[in-house]
Amino acid sequence: MFFALLVPLAVWLLIALGVGWPGEVFHLVQQASFLLVPLVYARAVGLRPLETSGYVRLPLRKAALVLVASFGSMWLLQGLNELQDPILTWLGMGKKAAQERVQLARGLEVAQQQGMLLAGFIFGVVAPLCEETLFRGLVFRGFARRLGSMPTLAITSVFFAAMHGTRVQFALMLALGLYFGALVWLTGSLWAGILAHAANNIVVLILTAKYGVRMETLRGPWWIYPLSAVVFAGAMTLLALDRRGKVATSS
């Protein structure tokens, strides 16, 4: 499994070093490596690639709960984004973080200028499918067999956040990594992580199309945060109860 991680890590290192290839080429190569390396690795060691990566059926009820939890999480993530601002400023990273936000928003705007359908396909289908196959497929399942689920959830989430390579996204991506991993663990299906990842990316894409770089200034009324927390916690609790019932039945 460690050998299988070398290709995506090598691509990430090239991006970090700023090797002079077009960014779009690097992005496509990186996403392709995230998807193909786990599947090729599983085939090479005599396993069924899709089942080994977690591609098992996600029941409709669980899919609906995943979507409810995902939409409930979005204001909470926005609140987390606000909380990290004073921390980054205190650490002397405020100016750099602001520049990174503008760059990220402009990157999405450029993608949208090439067509919303294409941008939606890349951010709503390709990125969730490829990234989840690596992080919550190969890496999560491989480490979980050796370390257990909870330590692996933490490790893969840190790895997921680090691979995005920006200060301003680290806390957000760490939270999303924990969330996507928890969904896969609770449901037993990689499709749960892919669905939640796609929902998050599509909402960000839509908001960027409407507000552009002003998206960072959006603020909700105070009551939206506790309401979102209740919705999120309720959906996650139901998924946990489903998992507990399934474990009890199988034992």
Short mmCIF file of C-alpha atoms in Angstrom, two decimals:
data_model
loop_
_atom_site.label_atom_id
_atom_site.label_comp_id
_atom_site.label_asym_id
_atom_site.label_seq_id
_atom_site.Cartn_x
_atom_site.Cartn_y
_atom_site.Cartn_z
CA MET A 1 0.00 0.00 0.00
CA PHE A 2 2.84 2.43 0.80
CA PHE A 3 4.30 1.86 -2.67
CA ALA A 4 0.90 2.61 -4.19
CA LEU A 5 0.94 6.04 -2.54
CA LEU A 6 4.21 7.08 -4.16
CA VAL A 7 2.66 8.17 -7.47
CA PRO A 8 0.09 10.61 -5.99
CA LEU A 9 2.72 11.87 -3.55
CA ALA A 10 5.17 12.46 -6.39
CA VAL A 11 2.56 14.43 -8.34
CA TRP A 12 1.74 16.52 -5.24
CA LEU A 13 5.46 17.21 -4.71
CA LEU A 14 5.83 18.46 -8.28
CA ILE A 15 2.86 20.80 -7.76
CA ALA A 16 4.34 22.07 -4.49
CA LEU A 17 7.68 22.74 -6.19
CA GLY A 18 5.95 24.72 -8.92
CA VAL A 19 7.38 22.77 -11.84
CA GLY A 20 6.54 24.74 -14.96
CA TRP A 21 3.76 22.65 -16.47
CA PRO A 22 0.30 24.19 -16.94
CA GLY A 23 -1.77 23.95 -13.75
CA GLU A 24 -4.61 22.22 -15.59
CA VAL A 25 -2.25 19.43 -16.69
CA PHE A 26 -1.04 18.89 -13.14
CA HIS A 27 -4.60 18.86 -11.84
CA LEU A 28 -5.73 16.23 -14.32
CA VAL A 29 -2.65 14.05 -13.72
CA GLN A 30 -3.12 14.33 -9.97
CA GLN A 31 -6.79 13.41 -10.07
CA ALA A 32 -6.11 10.53 -12.46
CA SER A 33 -3.44 9.18 -10.11
CA PHE A 34 -5.85 9.40 -7.16
CA LEU A 35 -8.36 7.22 -9.00
CA LEU A 36 -6.19 4.82 -10.98
CA VAL A 37 -3.43 4.01 -8.49
CA PRO A 38 -5.74 2.40 -5.90
CA LEU A 39 -7.60 0.40 -8.55
CA VAL A 40 -4.41 -0.79 -10.27
CA TYR A 41 -2.82 -1.62 -6.92
CA ALA A 42 -5.82 -3.70 -5.84
CA ARG A 43 -5.77 -5.60 -9.13
CA ALA A 44 -2.00 -6.16 -8.89
CA VAL A 45 -2.28 -7.82 -5.46
CA GLY A 46 -5.13 -10.06 -6.59
CA LEU A 47 -8.07 -8.17 -5.06
CA ARG A 48 -11.30 -6.91 -6.58
CA PRO A 49 -10.51 -3.23 -7.23
CA LEU A 50 -13.99 -1.73 -6.77
CA GLU A 51 -14.99 -3.76 -3.71
CA THR A 52 -11.56 -3.30 -2.12
CA SER A 53 -11.88 0.48 -2.49
CA GLY A 54 -15.33 0.47 -0.90
CA TYR A 55 -17.54 0.72 -3.97
CA VAL A 56 -20.52 -1.09 -2.49
CA ARG A 57 -24.18 -0.12 -2.78
CA LEU A 58 -25.37 2.83 -0.71
CA PRO A 59 -29.05 2.36 0.25
CA LEU A 60 -31.38 5.22 -0.66
CA ARG A 61 -32.21 6.01 2.99
CA LYS A 62 -28.54 6.36 3.87
CA ALA A 63 -27.90 8.46 0.76
CA ALA A 64 -30.71 10.82 1.84
CA LEU A 65 -29.22 11.11 5.34
CA VAL A 66 -25.79 11.83 3.85
CA LEU A 67 -27.27 14.71 1.85
CA VAL A 68 -29.13 16.07 4.88
CA ALA A 69 -25.94 15.93 6.97
CA SER A 70 -23.96 17.57 4.17
CA PHE A 71 -26.30 20.51 3.76
CA GLY A 72 -26.48 20.84 7.54
CA SER A 73 -22.69 20.97 7.72
CA MET A 74 -22.21 23.84 5.30
CA TRP A 75 -23.02 26.75 7.65
CA LEU A 76 -20.95 25.00 10.31
CA LEU A 77 -18.00 24.91 7.92
CA GLN A 78 -18.54 28.58 7.12
CA GLY A 79 -18.45 29.29 10.85
CA LEU A 80 -15.21 27.32 11.17
CA ASN A 81 -13.79 29.40 8.34
CA GLU A 82 -14.61 32.56 10.29
CA LEU A 83 -13.09 31.22 13.52
CA GLN A 84 -9.76 30.45 11.89
CA ASP A 85 -9.29 34.00 10.54
CA PRO A 86 -8.20 35.60 13.84
CA ILE A 87 -5.98 32.59 14.55
CA LEU A 88 -4.18 32.94 11.22
CA THR A 89 -3.83 36.67 11.80
CA TRP A 90 -2.40 36.06 15.27
CA LEU A 91 0.10 33.62 13.73
CA GLY A 92 1.17 36.28 11.23
CA MET A 93 -0.46 34.50 8.28
CA GLY A 94 -3.46 36.78 7.80
CA LYS A 95 -2.21 38.55 4.68
CA LYS A 96 -1.08 35.33 3.01
CA ALA A 97 -4.40 33.65 3.87
CA ALA A 98 -6.34 36.52 2.31
CA GLN A 99 -4.29 36.20 -0.87
CA GLU A 100 -4.94 32.45 -0.97
CA ARG A 101 -8.70 33.01 -0.64
CA VAL A 102 -8.70 35.39 -3.58
CA GLN A 103 -6.63 32.96 -5.65
CA LEU A 104 -8.96 30.06 -4.86
CA ALA A 105 -12.06 32.08 -5.73
CA ARG A 106 -10.51 33.32 -8.96
CA GLY A 107 -9.48 29.78 -9.86
CA LEU A 108 -13.10 28.70 -9.57
CA GLU A 109 -14.21 31.72 -11.59
CA VAL A 110 -11.75 30.83 -14.36
CA ALA A 111 -13.07 27.26 -14.40
CA GLN A 112 -16.63 28.58 -14.66
CA GLN A 113 -15.70 30.83 -17.55
CA GLN A 114 -14.82 27.68 -19.48
CA GLY A 115 -18.42 26.53 -18.96
CA MET A 116 -20.53 25.68 -15.93
CA LEU A 117 -21.17 22.18 -17.20
CA LEU A 118 -17.45 21.48 -17.51
CA ALA A 119 -16.72 23.08 -14.11
CA GLY A 120 -19.57 21.10 -12.54
CA PHE A 121 -18.22 17.88 -14.04
CA ILE A 122 -14.67 18.53 -12.81
CA PHE A 123 -15.53 19.72 -9.29
CA GLY A 124 -18.76 17.80 -8.79
CA VAL A 125 -17.82 14.45 -10.32
CA VAL A 126 -14.12 14.03 -11.12
CA ALA A 127 -12.63 15.50 -7.94
CA PRO A 128 -14.96 13.67 -5.48
CA LEU A 129 -14.64 10.37 -7.33
CA CYS A 130 -10.84 10.48 -7.62
CA GLU A 131 -9.98 11.96 -4.22
CA GLU A 132 -12.34 9.70 -2.28
CA THR A 133 -11.01 6.61 -4.03
CA LEU A 134 -7.53 7.42 -2.77
CA PHE A 135 -8.14 8.89 0.68
CA ARG A 136 -11.22 7.03 1.91
CA GLY A 137 -10.66 4.02 -0.34
CA LEU A 138 -7.06 2.81 -0.49
CA VAL A 139 -5.50 4.83 2.34
CA PHE A 140 -8.33 4.57 4.88
CA ARG A 141 -8.98 0.88 4.40
CA GLY A 142 -5.29 0.01 4.25
CA PHE A 143 -4.32 1.81 7.46
CA ALA A 144 -7.52 0.81 9.30
CA ARG A 145 -6.52 -2.86 9.11
CA ARG A 146 -3.29 -2.06 10.95
CA LEU A 147 -4.18 0.87 13.21
CA GLY A 148 -7.93 0.75 13.70
CA SER A 149 -10.62 3.06 12.37
CA MET A 150 -10.29 6.08 14.66
CA PRO A 151 -6.49 6.63 14.38
CA THR A 152 -6.81 6.07 10.63
CA LEU A 153 -9.61 8.64 10.40
CA ALA A 154 -7.30 11.23 11.95
CA ILE A 155 -4.28 10.28 9.79
CA THR A 156 -6.16 10.30 6.49
CA SER A 157 -7.83 13.62 7.34
CA VAL A 158 -4.50 15.31 8.04
CA PHE A 159 -3.11 13.83 4.81
CA PHE A 160 -6.19 15.05 2.89
CA ALA A 161 -5.82 18.58 4.31
CA ALA A 162 -2.07 18.71 3.64
CA MET A 163 -2.51 17.60 0.03
CA HIS A 164 -4.61 20.70 -0.69
CA GLY A 165 -1.54 22.76 0.08
CA THR A 166 -2.94 26.06 1.42
CA ARG A 167 -2.97 27.58 4.91
CA VAL A 168 -6.45 28.99 4.55
CA GLN A 169 -7.93 25.63 3.55
CA PHE A 170 -6.17 23.43 6.10
CA ALA A 171 -8.70 23.59 8.95
CA LEU A 172 -11.61 23.37 6.53
CA MET A 173 -10.15 20.38 4.68
CA LEU A 174 -9.26 18.68 7.95
CA ALA A 175 -12.89 18.99 9.07
CA LEU A 176 -14.14 17.75 5.69
CA GLY A 177 -11.70 14.83 5.76
CA LEU A 178 -13.00 13.80 9.19
CA TYR A 179 -16.57 14.16 7.96
CA PHE A 180 -16.12 12.22 4.72
CA GLY A 181 -14.21 9.48 6.54
CA ALA A 182 -16.88 9.24 9.24
CA LEU A 183 -19.56 8.84 6.57
CA VAL A 184 -17.68 6.02 4.87
CA TRP A 185 -17.13 4.29 8.21
CA LEU A 186 -20.75 4.68 9.29
CA THR A 187 -22.27 3.52 6.00
CA GLY A 188 -19.63 1.02 4.87
CA SER A 189 -19.76 2.54 1.39
CA LEU A 190 -17.31 4.83 -0.39
CA TRP A 191 -20.28 6.30 -2.25
CA ALA A 192 -21.27 8.16 0.93
CA GLY A 193 -17.98 10.09 0.92
CA ILE A 194 -18.25 10.74 -2.81
CA LEU A 195 -21.83 12.01 -2.48
CA ALA A 196 -20.97 14.36 0.41
CA HIS A 197 -17.81 15.57 -1.34
CA ALA A 198 -19.77 16.26 -4.54
CA ALA A 199 -22.52 18.14 -2.65
CA ASN A 200 -19.96 20.35 -0.92
CA ASN A 201 -18.09 21.15 -4.14
CA ILE A 202 -21.24 21.90 -6.13
CA VAL A 203 -22.56 24.31 -3.48
CA VAL A 204 -19.20 26.12 -3.40
CA LEU A 205 -19.24 26.30 -7.21
CA ILE A 206 -22.76 27.76 -7.26
CA LEU A 207 -21.95 30.33 -4.58
CA THR A 208 -18.77 31.34 -6.40
CA ALA A 209 -20.73 31.78 -9.63
CA LYS A 210 -23.16 34.10 -7.83
CA TYR A 211 -20.83 36.04 -5.52
CA GLY A 212 -17.29 35.54 -6.85
CA VAL A 213 -14.58 36.64 -4.40
CA ARG A 214 -17.33 38.26 -2.29
CA MET A 215 -18.37 34.76 -1.19
CA GLU A 216 -15.90 35.02 1.70
CA THR A 217 -17.91 37.91 3.16
CA LEU A 218 -21.18 35.97 3.34
CA ARG A 219 -22.59 35.76 6.86
CA GLY A 220 -25.66 33.97 8.07
CA PRO A 221 -28.09 34.99 10.84
CA TRP A 222 -27.05 33.74 14.28
CA TRP A 223 -29.82 31.12 14.41
CA ILE A 224 -28.65 29.33 11.24
CA TYR A 225 -25.63 27.90 13.06
CA PRO A 226 -27.43 26.08 15.91
CA LEU A 227 -30.13 24.96 13.47
CA SER A 228 -27.48 23.54 11.14
CA ALA A 229 -25.82 21.80 14.09
CA VAL A 230 -29.11 20.12 15.03
CA VAL A 231 -29.76 18.98 11.45
CA PHE A 232 -26.21 17.71 11.06
CA ALA A 233 -26.15 15.92 14.41
CA GLY A 234 -29.56 14.35 13.79
CA ALA A 235 -28.59 12.89 10.41
CA MET A 236 -25.24 11.60 11.71
CA THR A 237 -26.97 10.04 14.74
CA LEU A 238 -29.39 8.17 12.51
CA LEU A 239 -26.50 6.88 10.40
CA ALA A 240 -24.71 5.76 13.58
CA LEU A 241 -27.83 3.95 14.78
CA ASP A 242 -28.11 2.22 11.41
CA ARG A 243 -24.51 1.05 11.68
CA ARG A 244 -24.98 -0.16 15.24
CA GLY A 245 -28.09 -2.10 14.23
CA LYS A 246 -26.27 -3.69 11.31
CA VAL A 247 -23.31 -4.69 13.51
CA ALA A 248 -25.64 -6.16 16.15
CA THR A 249 -27.52 -8.13 13.48
CA SER A 250 -24.36 -9.54 11.93
CA SER A 251 -22.97 -10.61 15.32
#
